Short mmCIF file of C-alpha atoms and ligand atoms in Angstrom, two decimals:
data_model
loop_
_atom_site.label_atom_id
_atom_site.label_comp_id
_atom_site.label_asym_id
_atom_site.label_seq_id
_atom_site.Cartn_x
_atom_site.Cartn_y
_atom_site.Cartn_z
CA MET A 259 94.24 61.64 69.35
CA HIS A 260 92.23 64.29 68.87
CA ARG A 261 91.92 65.35 72.59
CA ILE A 262 95.57 64.45 73.11
CA ASP A 263 96.46 67.30 70.27
CA ASN A 264 93.79 69.65 71.75
CA ASP A 265 95.38 68.68 75.25
CA LEU A 266 98.76 69.48 74.49
CA LEU A 267 97.65 72.76 72.16
CA SER A 268 95.96 74.08 75.55
CA VAL A 269 98.73 73.56 78.11
CA GLN A 270 101.56 75.20 75.60
CA GLU A 271 99.00 78.12 75.28
CA ALA A 272 98.50 78.06 79.01
CA ARG A 273 102.31 78.31 79.14
CA ILE A 274 102.93 81.70 76.97
CA LEU A 275 99.87 83.11 78.55
CA VAL A 276 101.34 82.86 81.74
CA GLU A 277 104.77 84.40 80.44
CA ASN A 278 103.26 86.87 78.55
CA ALA A 279 101.20 87.99 81.95
CA ARG A 280 104.05 87.36 84.46
CA GLU A 281 106.35 90.11 82.21
CA ALA A 282 103.01 92.26 81.59
CA GLN A 283 102.12 92.54 85.38
CA LYS A 284 105.58 93.70 86.15
CA VAL A 285 105.16 96.44 84.22
CA LEU A 286 101.41 97.13 85.72
CA ALA A 287 103.08 96.31 89.23
CA ALA A 288 104.58 99.86 88.39
CA PHE A 289 101.53 101.28 87.60
CA PRO A 290 99.97 104.40 89.78
CA GLN A 291 96.38 103.84 90.86
CA GLU A 292 95.60 106.82 88.65
CA ARG A 293 96.60 105.23 85.76
CA LEU A 294 94.92 101.44 86.58
CA ASP A 295 91.56 103.70 86.84
CA LYS A 296 91.90 105.02 83.84
CA ILE A 297 91.81 101.74 82.36
CA VAL A 298 89.54 99.99 84.59
CA ARG A 299 87.40 103.39 83.53
CA ARG A 300 87.65 102.97 79.35
CA MET A 301 86.76 99.05 80.17
CA ALA A 302 83.48 99.68 81.83
CA GLU A 303 82.64 102.22 79.58
CA GLU A 304 83.08 100.03 76.29
CA VAL A 305 81.65 97.00 77.87
CA LEU A 306 78.73 99.06 78.70
CA LYS A 307 77.80 99.93 75.01
CA TYR A 308 77.28 95.42 74.48
CA ALA A 309 75.76 94.80 77.75
CA LYS A 310 72.29 93.76 75.62
CA GLU A 311 74.20 92.29 72.97
CA LEU A 312 76.40 89.80 75.44
CA ALA A 313 73.11 89.63 77.74
CA VAL A 314 71.08 87.84 74.62
CA MET A 315 74.73 86.00 73.24
CA SER A 316 75.16 84.60 76.90
CA CYS A 317 71.56 83.10 76.75
CA GLU A 318 71.61 81.93 73.08
CA GLU A 319 74.92 79.98 73.63
CA THR A 320 74.29 78.47 76.65
CA GLY A 321 70.56 77.86 77.10
CA PHE A 322 70.39 79.34 80.68
CA GLY A 323 68.63 82.09 82.25
CA ARG A 324 67.20 85.20 80.97
CA TRP A 325 68.07 87.71 78.46
CA GLN A 326 66.59 90.74 80.20
CA ASP A 327 68.01 89.96 84.19
CA LYS A 328 71.42 89.26 82.27
CA PHE A 329 71.39 92.59 80.70
CA VAL A 330 70.78 94.00 84.34
CA LYS A 331 73.58 92.09 85.99
CA ASN A 332 75.51 93.17 82.97
CA VAL A 333 74.75 96.82 83.58
CA PHE A 334 75.34 96.23 87.29
CA VAL A 335 78.88 95.56 86.89
CA SER A 336 79.89 97.98 84.22
CA ASP A 337 78.13 100.69 85.79
CA PHE A 338 77.66 100.15 89.74
CA LEU A 339 80.39 98.16 90.84
CA TYR A 340 82.34 100.62 88.65
CA LYS A 341 81.51 103.72 90.83
CA LYS A 342 81.93 101.52 93.89
CA ILE A 343 85.34 100.85 93.05
CA ARG A 344 86.14 104.10 91.05
CA ASP A 345 87.53 106.04 94.19
CA MET A 346 88.92 102.98 96.24
CA LYS A 347 92.68 103.05 97.02
CA VAL A 348 94.19 99.73 96.34
CA VAL A 349 97.60 99.43 95.56
CA GLY A 350 100.65 101.68 96.84
CA ILE A 351 100.07 103.33 100.19
CA ILE A 352 96.46 102.87 101.07
CA GLY A 353 96.57 103.89 104.60
CA GLU A 354 98.43 105.75 107.26
CA ASP A 355 98.58 106.42 110.77
CA LYS A 356 100.31 109.21 111.78
CA VAL A 357 99.85 108.42 115.36
CA ASN A 358 100.95 105.02 115.81
CA GLN A 359 103.17 105.29 112.85
CA THR A 360 102.17 102.71 110.74
CA MET A 361 101.97 102.28 107.14
CA ASP A 362 99.49 100.35 104.80
CA ILE A 363 100.78 98.82 101.02
CA GLY A 364 98.54 97.23 98.70
CA VAL A 365 100.59 94.97 96.43
CA PRO A 366 99.15 93.04 94.05
CA VAL A 367 99.49 89.63 94.36
CA GLY A 368 100.62 89.00 90.72
CA VAL A 369 99.01 86.69 88.18
CA ILE A 370 95.15 85.45 88.91
CA VAL A 371 94.00 82.86 87.27
CA ALA A 372 90.18 82.91 86.66
CA LEU A 373 86.94 80.69 85.91
CA PRO A 374 83.72 82.08 85.19
CA PRO A 375 80.10 80.15 85.27
CA SER A 376 78.20 79.06 82.64
CA THR A 377 75.12 80.56 84.39
CA ASN A 378 76.92 83.87 84.75
CA PRO A 379 79.44 84.42 81.80
CA VAL A 380 79.67 87.78 81.00
CA SER A 381 78.80 89.60 84.24
CA THR A 382 81.22 87.07 86.09
CA THR A 383 83.91 88.04 83.76
CA ILE A 384 83.59 91.92 83.70
CA TYR A 385 83.70 91.55 87.12
CA LYS A 386 86.66 89.54 88.08
CA THR A 387 88.78 91.67 85.18
CA LEU A 388 87.47 94.98 86.52
CA ILE A 389 88.74 94.11 90.15
CA ALA A 390 91.76 92.38 88.75
CA VAL A 391 93.27 95.21 86.95
CA LYS A 392 91.95 97.60 89.40
CA SER A 393 94.32 96.05 92.04
CA GLY A 394 97.30 95.93 89.80
CA ASN A 395 97.22 92.54 88.78
CA ALA A 396 97.16 90.04 85.70
CA ILE A 397 94.61 87.51 84.75
CA ILE A 398 94.25 85.22 82.32
CA PHE A 399 90.49 83.52 82.14
CA SER A 400 89.70 79.98 81.29
CA PRO A 401 86.31 80.54 79.63
CA HIS A 402 83.61 77.86 80.68
CA PRO A 403 83.68 75.46 77.35
CA LYS A 404 79.80 76.22 77.52
CA ALA A 405 79.77 79.89 77.17
CA LYS A 406 83.31 80.07 75.20
CA ARG A 407 82.31 82.16 72.25
CA THR A 408 80.32 84.93 74.70
CA ILE A 409 83.22 84.76 77.21
CA GLY A 410 85.51 85.14 74.39
CA LYS A 411 83.35 88.12 73.13
CA VAL A 412 83.63 89.89 76.45
CA LEU A 413 87.22 89.73 76.95
CA ASP A 414 87.63 90.65 73.34
CA ILE A 415 85.80 93.84 74.26
CA LEU A 416 87.86 94.62 77.30
CA ILE A 417 91.22 93.73 76.22
CA ARG A 418 91.01 96.67 72.85
CA ALA A 419 89.61 98.89 75.46
CA ALA A 420 92.17 98.53 77.95
CA GLU A 421 95.12 97.98 75.54
CA ASP A 422 94.06 101.15 74.07
CA SER A 423 94.18 102.78 77.06
CA GLY A 424 97.73 101.92 78.36
CA LEU A 425 97.09 98.31 79.52
CA PRO A 426 100.21 96.00 78.86
CA SER A 427 99.64 93.41 76.31
CA GLY A 428 98.78 89.98 77.92
CA ALA A 429 98.03 91.58 81.24
CA VAL A 430 94.36 90.15 80.68
CA GLY A 431 94.34 87.22 78.44
CA TYR A 432 92.15 83.80 78.13
CA LEU A 433 92.97 80.48 76.81
CA ARG A 434 91.85 79.73 73.32
CA THR A 435 92.46 76.11 73.27
CA LEU A 436 90.03 74.71 75.58
CA ALA A 437 90.71 71.66 77.38
CA HIS A 438 90.75 70.57 81.28
CA ASP A 439 94.79 69.84 80.87
CA GLY A 440 95.28 73.24 79.51
CA THR A 441 92.89 74.77 82.47
CA VAL A 442 95.04 72.74 85.03
CA ALA A 443 98.24 73.93 83.29
CA LEU A 444 96.97 77.63 84.49
CA MET A 445 96.34 76.40 88.17
CA ASN A 446 99.39 74.80 88.52
CA HIS A 447 102.13 77.20 86.80
CA PRO A 448 104.67 78.38 89.40
CA ASP A 449 103.73 81.87 88.08
CA THR A 450 100.37 82.21 88.97
CA SER A 451 99.67 83.05 92.25
CA LEU A 452 96.05 82.94 92.97
CA ILE A 453 93.21 81.13 91.43
CA LEU A 454 89.38 82.83 91.44
CA ILE A 455 86.86 80.33 90.35
CA THR A 456 83.31 80.81 90.53
CA GLY A 457 80.86 77.86 89.68
CA VAL A 458 82.47 74.92 87.83
CA PRO A 459 82.53 72.67 90.92
CA LYS A 460 84.07 69.66 88.93
CA LEU A 461 87.44 72.11 88.84
CA VAL A 462 87.62 73.56 92.48
CA GLN A 463 89.34 70.35 93.53
CA ALA A 464 91.99 71.05 90.89
CA ALA A 465 92.25 74.36 91.89
CA TYR A 466 92.65 73.38 95.27
CA LYS A 467 95.09 71.09 94.70
CA SER A 468 97.53 73.48 93.12
CA GLY A 469 98.27 74.58 96.55
CA LYS A 470 97.81 78.18 95.93
CA PRO A 471 95.30 80.21 97.33
CA THR A 472 91.79 79.65 96.05
CA ILE A 473 89.05 81.57 96.44
CA TYR A 474 85.95 79.64 95.10
CA GLY A 475 81.86 81.07 94.81
CA GLY A 476 80.52 78.00 95.48
CA PRO A 477 76.94 76.81 95.89
CA GLY A 478 74.22 78.24 98.02
CA ASN A 479 71.52 76.97 99.43
CA GLY A 480 69.71 79.88 101.36
CA PRO A 481 66.56 79.29 103.28
CA ALA A 482 64.15 81.97 103.49
CA PHE A 483 62.58 82.65 107.33
CA ILE A 484 59.29 84.43 107.28
CA GLU A 485 58.54 85.18 110.89
CA ARG A 486 55.16 86.32 112.36
CA SER A 487 55.91 90.19 112.24
CA ALA A 488 57.48 90.32 108.69
CA ASP A 489 55.44 92.50 106.31
CA ILE A 490 54.19 88.91 104.58
CA LYS A 491 53.05 90.94 101.45
CA LYS A 492 56.81 92.18 100.68
CA ALA A 493 58.22 89.25 101.68
CA VAL A 494 56.63 87.01 99.38
CA ALA A 495 56.88 89.80 96.45
CA ASP A 496 60.30 89.77 97.02
CA ILE A 497 61.47 86.17 97.35
CA ILE A 498 59.38 85.27 94.12
CA ALA A 499 61.45 88.81 92.24
CA SER A 500 64.55 86.83 93.47
CA ARG A 501 63.82 83.46 92.85
CA THR A 502 62.66 84.20 89.22
CA PHE A 503 65.54 86.54 87.98
CA ASP A 504 67.35 85.44 85.61
CA TYR A 505 65.02 82.11 86.02
CA GLY A 506 67.00 81.24 89.46
CA VAL A 507 70.82 80.76 88.41
CA VAL A 508 72.49 83.00 91.22
CA SER A 509 73.80 81.43 94.04
CA ALA A 510 72.44 83.91 96.54
CA SER A 511 69.04 83.23 96.20
CA GLU A 512 66.07 81.45 97.84
CA GLN A 513 66.21 77.57 97.80
CA SER A 514 63.37 77.04 100.60
CA ILE A 515 61.18 79.26 102.84
CA VAL A 516 60.84 78.31 105.98
CA ALA A 517 57.17 80.03 107.30
CA GLU A 518 56.29 80.31 111.10
CA GLU A 519 53.26 77.85 111.24
CA CYS A 520 50.55 80.89 112.77
CA ILE A 521 51.62 82.47 109.37
CA ALA A 522 51.71 79.48 107.07
CA ASP A 523 48.38 79.94 105.06
CA GLU A 524 49.06 83.48 104.33
CA VAL A 525 52.40 82.75 103.46
CA ARG A 526 50.35 79.96 101.04
CA ARG A 527 47.83 82.32 99.77
CA GLU A 528 50.44 85.39 98.96
CA LEU A 529 52.47 82.90 97.40
CA LYS A 530 49.59 81.81 94.52
CA ARG A 531 48.22 85.71 94.23
CA ASN A 532 51.91 85.89 93.25
CA GLY A 533 51.68 83.18 90.59
CA ALA A 534 53.29 80.24 92.43
CA TYR A 535 52.16 76.63 91.68
CA PHE A 536 52.11 74.61 94.77
CA MET A 537 52.89 70.82 93.24
CA SER A 538 50.98 68.17 94.58
CA ALA A 539 53.26 65.36 96.32
CA LEU A 540 53.35 63.23 93.05
CA GLU A 541 54.27 65.56 90.76
CA SER A 542 57.03 66.86 93.02
CA GLU A 543 58.46 63.45 93.09
CA ARG A 544 58.11 63.36 89.25
CA LEU A 545 60.30 66.67 89.23
CA SER A 546 62.80 65.63 91.46
CA LYS A 547 64.05 62.94 89.18
CA TYR A 548 65.43 65.42 87.32
CA PHE A 549 67.43 67.25 89.25
CA TYR A 550 70.66 65.46 89.34
CA ARG A 551 72.81 63.50 87.14
CA ARG A 552 73.58 59.70 87.50
CA ASP A 553 77.19 61.23 88.99
CA GLY A 554 75.29 63.16 91.68
CA SER A 555 75.69 66.29 89.94
CA LEU A 556 73.44 68.77 89.12
CA ASN A 557 71.28 68.32 86.10
CA PRO A 558 71.96 71.02 83.53
CA GLU A 559 69.02 70.61 81.74
CA ILE A 560 66.91 72.35 84.85
CA VAL A 561 69.71 74.65 85.42
CA GLY A 562 67.89 78.81 84.66
CA ARG A 563 65.10 77.55 82.80
CA PRO A 564 60.82 79.11 83.48
CA ALA A 565 58.68 77.66 85.59
CA TYR A 566 56.55 76.77 83.05
CA GLU A 567 58.89 74.95 80.98
CA LEU A 568 59.72 72.98 84.07
CA ALA A 569 56.10 72.28 84.78
CA GLN A 570 55.89 71.20 80.89
CA ARG A 571 58.58 68.65 81.28
CA ILE A 572 56.57 66.34 84.12
CA GLY A 573 53.36 67.00 82.25
CA ILE A 574 51.49 69.29 84.82
CA THR A 575 49.31 71.85 83.13
CA VAL A 576 50.07 75.33 84.55
CA PRO A 577 49.37 79.03 83.10
CA GLU A 578 52.64 80.30 81.71
CA ASP A 579 53.04 83.20 83.63
CA THR A 580 53.26 80.77 86.68
CA THR A 581 56.38 82.26 88.76
CA VAL A 582 57.92 79.35 90.41
CA LEU A 583 57.15 75.88 91.67
CA ILE A 584 56.96 74.94 94.87
CA SER A 585 56.93 71.54 97.09
CA GLU A 586 55.82 71.09 100.43
CA GLN A 587 58.40 69.62 102.45
CA LYS A 588 58.85 68.20 105.78
CA TYR A 589 62.50 67.02 106.12
CA VAL A 590 66.15 67.80 105.15
CA SER A 591 68.42 65.18 103.41
CA PRO A 592 71.39 64.74 100.81
CA THR A 593 69.19 62.80 98.60
CA ASN A 594 66.23 65.04 98.83
CA PRO A 595 66.99 67.85 96.01
CA TYR A 596 64.07 70.20 97.26
CA SER A 597 66.21 70.63 100.47
CA ARG A 598 69.39 71.38 98.10
CA GLU A 599 70.31 73.73 95.39
CA LYS A 600 68.65 73.97 92.74
CA LEU A 601 69.37 76.68 90.00
CA CYS A 602 66.08 77.19 88.86
CA PRO A 603 62.64 78.46 90.29
CA VAL A 604 61.62 75.99 92.25
CA LEU A 605 61.40 76.11 96.12
CA ALA A 606 60.64 73.97 98.96
CA PHE A 607 58.16 75.22 101.86
CA TYR A 608 58.62 73.93 105.43
CA VAL A 609 56.38 74.93 108.31
CA GLU A 610 58.22 75.24 112.07
CA LYS A 611 56.11 76.18 115.03
CA ASP A 612 58.01 78.97 115.97
CA TRP A 613 61.03 80.85 114.86
CA ARG A 614 63.34 78.79 117.31
CA ASN A 615 62.26 75.65 115.13
CA ALA A 616 62.70 77.54 112.08
CA CYS A 617 66.25 78.63 113.35
CA GLU A 618 67.06 74.94 113.41
CA LYS A 619 65.49 74.18 109.98
CA CYS A 620 67.51 76.51 108.48
CA ILE A 621 70.65 75.02 110.38
CA GLU A 622 69.29 72.03 109.18
CA LEU A 623 69.27 73.14 105.35
CA LEU A 624 72.69 74.85 105.24
CA ILE A 625 74.36 71.70 106.38
CA ASN A 626 73.02 69.66 103.95
CA GLU A 627 74.43 72.11 101.32
CA GLY A 628 75.08 75.74 101.23
CA LEU A 629 77.62 76.20 104.47
CA GLY A 630 79.00 79.28 104.63
CA HIS A 631 77.03 81.20 101.69
CA THR A 632 73.41 82.89 102.76
CA LEU A 633 70.96 83.17 104.87
CA ILE A 634 67.29 85.39 104.47
CA ILE A 635 65.18 86.51 107.19
CA HIS A 636 61.83 88.54 106.60
CA SER A 637 61.16 89.96 110.04
CA GLN A 638 60.25 93.34 112.17
CA ASN A 639 61.70 91.57 115.04
CA GLU A 640 65.14 92.96 115.45
CA GLN A 641 65.75 90.85 118.37
CA VAL A 642 64.75 87.93 116.76
CA ILE A 643 66.87 89.24 113.45
CA ARG A 644 69.92 89.35 115.74
CA GLU A 645 69.65 85.88 117.29
CA PHE A 646 69.23 84.46 113.56
CA ALA A 647 72.27 86.53 112.87
CA LEU A 648 74.76 85.18 115.78
CA LYS A 649 73.63 81.09 115.42
CA LYS A 650 73.40 80.80 111.14
CA PRO A 651 76.85 78.74 110.08
CA VAL A 652 76.91 81.61 106.91
CA SER A 653 78.81 84.55 105.70
CA ARG A 654 75.99 86.75 104.76
CA VAL A 655 72.26 87.31 106.50
CA LEU A 656 70.35 88.96 104.34
CA VAL A 657 67.50 90.74 105.86
CA ASN A 658 64.20 91.80 104.25
CA THR A 659 65.44 91.84 100.33
CA PRO A 660 65.67 89.89 97.48
CA ALA A 661 68.40 87.16 98.19
CA THR A 662 69.46 87.44 94.53
CA LEU A 663 69.73 91.32 94.41
CA GLY A 664 70.89 91.46 98.19
CA GLY A 665 73.48 88.81 98.36
CA ILE A 666 75.59 90.29 95.26
CA GLY A 667 74.92 93.95 96.96
CA ALA A 668 72.58 95.52 94.71
CA THR A 669 69.61 95.56 97.22
CA THR A 670 71.89 96.13 100.38
CA ASN A 671 75.14 97.68 100.91
CA LEU A 672 77.40 94.61 100.98
CA PHE A 673 80.32 95.12 98.41
CA PRO A 674 79.20 94.27 94.59
CA ALA A 675 80.47 91.05 93.66
CA LEU A 676 79.51 87.62 91.42
CA THR A 677 81.89 85.94 93.46
CA LEU A 678 81.02 85.35 97.20
CA GLY A 679 83.04 83.87 99.31
CA THR A 680 81.66 81.13 101.82
CA GLY A 681 84.77 81.09 104.41
CA ALA A 682 86.04 78.41 106.40
CA ALA A 683 82.46 76.72 106.56
CA GLY A 684 82.38 76.42 103.24
CA GLY A 685 85.77 75.43 102.76
CA GLY A 686 87.26 78.71 101.78
CA TYR A 687 89.74 81.55 103.15
CA THR A 688 87.37 84.03 102.98
CA SER A 689 83.74 85.25 103.55
CA ASP A 690 83.87 88.28 101.77
CA ASN A 691 82.18 89.58 98.78
CA ILE A 692 85.38 89.41 96.64
CA SER A 693 86.66 92.89 95.88
CA PRO A 694 89.92 94.57 94.98
CA MET A 695 90.97 94.12 98.38
CA ASN A 696 90.70 90.42 98.19
CA LEU A 697 93.62 90.63 95.29
CA VAL A 698 96.43 92.38 97.19
CA ASN A 699 98.44 91.55 99.58
CA ILE A 700 98.91 94.43 102.32
CA ARG A 701 102.32 95.19 103.31
CA LYS A 702 102.77 96.55 107.03
CA VAL A 703 105.14 99.01 107.41
CA GLY A 704 106.09 100.23 111.43
CA TYR A 705 108.53 102.81 112.24
CA GLY A 706 110.34 102.31 115.66
CA VAL A 707 108.18 103.99 118.16
CA ARG A 708 109.71 102.28 121.63
CA GLN A 709 112.15 99.95 123.15
CA LEU A 710 112.17 96.66 124.13
CA ALA A 711 112.58 98.03 128.11
CA ASP A 712 109.03 99.82 127.66
CA VAL A 713 107.23 96.72 126.60
CA THR A 714 108.64 94.24 129.41
CA ASN A 715 107.65 94.68 132.84
CA VAL A 716 110.89 93.88 135.00
CA GLY A 717 108.85 94.06 138.29
CA TRP A 718 106.06 91.90 137.39
CA VAL A 719 108.11 89.45 135.31
CA GLY A 720 110.34 89.06 138.86
CA GLU A 721 107.33 88.45 140.76
CA VAL A 722 105.58 85.84 138.91
CA LEU A 723 109.10 84.00 137.97
CA ASN A 724 109.99 84.15 142.33
CA ASN A 725 106.62 82.39 142.99
CA GLY A 726 108.13 78.87 143.09
CA ASN A 727 104.85 77.74 143.32
CA HIS A 728 103.68 78.62 139.67
CA SER A 729 107.03 77.74 137.87
CA PRO A 730 105.78 75.30 135.47
CA ALA A 731 109.04 73.86 135.09
CA GLY A 732 109.87 73.45 138.79
CA GLU A 733 112.85 75.98 138.99
CA SER A 734 114.60 76.99 142.12
CA ALA A 735 114.72 80.15 143.42
CA HIS A 736 118.33 80.62 142.72
CA ASP A 737 117.20 79.66 138.57
CA LEU A 738 114.66 82.19 138.38
CA LYS A 739 116.84 84.79 140.01
CA GLU A 740 119.30 84.23 137.50
CA LEU A 741 116.77 84.08 134.70
CA LEU A 742 115.32 87.42 135.87
CA GLU A 743 119.14 88.58 135.73
CA GLU A 744 119.46 87.62 132.23
CA LEU A 745 116.42 88.77 131.02
CA VAL A 746 117.43 92.71 132.52
CA LYS A 747 121.14 92.02 130.28
CA ARG A 748 119.69 91.61 127.33
CA LEU A 749 117.75 94.30 127.99
CA ARG A 750 120.47 96.58 128.65
CA GLN A 751 122.08 95.07 125.35
CA CYS A 752 119.53 95.80 123.37
CA GLY A 753 120.27 99.45 124.48
CA ASN A 754 117.03 99.89 126.12
CA ASN A 755 117.73 99.83 129.58
C1 ACO B 816 77.16 84.71 92.60
C2 ACO B 816 77.08 83.96 91.82
O1 ACO B 816 75.95 83.48 91.30
S1 ACO B 816 78.00 82.72 91.57
C3 ACO B 816 77.68 81.41 90.48
C4 ACO B 816 77.71 80.14 91.73
N1 ACO B 816 77.27 79.08 90.68
C5 ACO B 816 77.47 77.89 90.92
O2 ACO B 816 77.96 77.66 91.72
C6 ACO B 816 76.95 76.98 89.53
C7 ACO B 816 77.42 75.58 90.09
N2 ACO B 816 77.35 75.33 88.50
C8 ACO B 816 76.96 73.86 88.17
O3 ACO B 816 76.42 72.70 89.09
C9 ACO B 816 76.92 73.67 86.91
O4 ACO B 816 78.16 74.59 86.14
C10 ACO B 816 75.77 73.41 86.07
C11 ACO B 816 74.83 72.20 86.52
C12 ACO B 816 75.30 74.98 86.06
C13 ACO B 816 76.21 73.63 84.83
O5 ACO B 816 76.87 71.90 84.73
P1 ACO B 816 77.44 71.87 83.31
O6 ACO B 816 76.78 72.01 81.86
O7 ACO B 816 77.61 70.24 82.95
O8 ACO B 816 78.75 72.39 83.37
P2 ACO B 816 79.74 71.70 84.04
O9 ACO B 816 80.21 73.38 84.60
O10 ACO B 816 79.71 71.00 85.36
O11 ACO B 816 81.00 71.94 83.45
C14 ACO B 816 81.11 71.12 82.24
C15 ACO B 816 82.36 70.34 81.78
O12 ACO B 816 83.24 71.45 81.49
C16 ACO B 816 84.18 71.63 81.98
N3 ACO B 816 84.89 72.94 82.41
C17 ACO B 816 84.18 74.19 83.02
N4 ACO B 816 84.92 75.01 82.77
C18 ACO B 816 86.32 74.09 82.35
C19 ACO B 816 87.36 75.10 82.28
N5 ACO B 816 87.74 76.34 82.73
N6 ACO B 816 88.13 74.47 81.66
C20 ACO B 816 88.10 73.32 81.20
N7 ACO B 816 87.16 72.88 81.51
C21 ACO B 816 85.87 73.06 82.11
C22 ACO B 816 84.05 70.91 82.97
O13 ACO B 816 84.86 70.49 84.14
C23 ACO B 816 83.06 70.23 83.08
O14 ACO B 816 83.79 68.86 82.43
P3 ACO B 816 83.34 67.10 82.87
O15 ACO B 816 81.93 66.91 82.19
O16 ACO B 816 84.49 66.66 81.51
O17 ACO B 816 83.21 66.69 83.96
#
């Protein structure tokens, strides 16, 4: 009974939120870029003040990750991302080609439905709100139930700051009565235009079923290949820093290491020097039992937990400062959790004879899970790097950098984003690191610059038509002559002769 009431209330609330957002967006759509920018700036400045408090709150509410790293992510979006988008021209006339006489006009998509994940609730919510308002859109969040207090607080801070600086009321909103039906009602409402979903694998199908354009930042399974020419010390330090960041919850993070045989022992030694613990086959087997729930989904109990705690769970005594748990593996399979995304500081370790075999292994891992997401290579050999980049079914190839930070555009010059597109390979429609430009349509303006006759080479067309042998329909020479005369007549009628 309670569930039914909750579902009904949630659906009703969803309808009201969309109606308010639709009206607010009409006002917002008329704002020039400068006015939107002022609001974005106020939101970024205000939420930055709460970066630490929200990081702590997020860990307390969800149990996922490390507050210090969440604090870094919150600062990253409120400061670095903000500065990156500050001078971007996204709406109105955003491009003009005086020579070719064309113009591009950025047009907001309308009302966006956003789902943030329980693993990055604060930073993803800040990021989505900033890029949505920057691009003149309204945005309605359906908070993840596991992080609803935290997401509610982030949004209250953002909404207060935004409305104080002129955002029409209702342009940023969120569902307070959380229920599956309310979220689906937001997705299916005829007045919502686009769904921006990060994590939450269980609701992706509902988003696709709505028939709306859906941008999904989904699971990764990035293999990190260490090639013989790599700076091994740096490669290992990068991987450890990345895999331990926020206890492994970022989807771009390394899930396995693929080492070239001739350097494998050195890599193992370096990993151990960096606090890694290599599990025995038995220990690996014991830990593997915890990875999935009965329905095959990832078990939240191991997500975003430190290596030491995971070791305790299977009764292994390891030093408290153990950074990652590593399992030596040979094979890739959907039933082998070590060859899939793990969202915690656990890595698989594969050894391959040379870079070509490593290349195959990486592809096998990506086909197993994480198609379209991310791959990492540590190498000084530009030729191998390029071969890798050309062949891998991923949307981002990260070179000599920690993947967690490289994928989200902190240590690389990729766009700073917490929703990473996986392209057609990953079942989505964009492979971008999602930016405000993904939230507008580009209206193309083209001035008349030539006449139809200018693009029609009558002489050449005549030559082709008169060559009866090449006529697919087998028309007679007489028919073709008539066709040509008709073409010339049409060009004249257009006043173009
Ligand atoms: C750059 C980046 O890092 S992007 C982040 C990418 N991250 C991911 O892809 C992580 C993928 N996430 C997961 O695998 C899971 O969310 C886990 C393992 C982290 C956590 O699992 P859980 O705690 O069980 O949370 P899960 O997301 O599955 O949701 C739990 C329930 O809440 C529901 N739920 C989640 N969000 C909403 C919402 N907005 N509205 C209504 N219901 C929701 C889910 O449908 C699910 O319902 P069910 O249990 O009845 O099927």
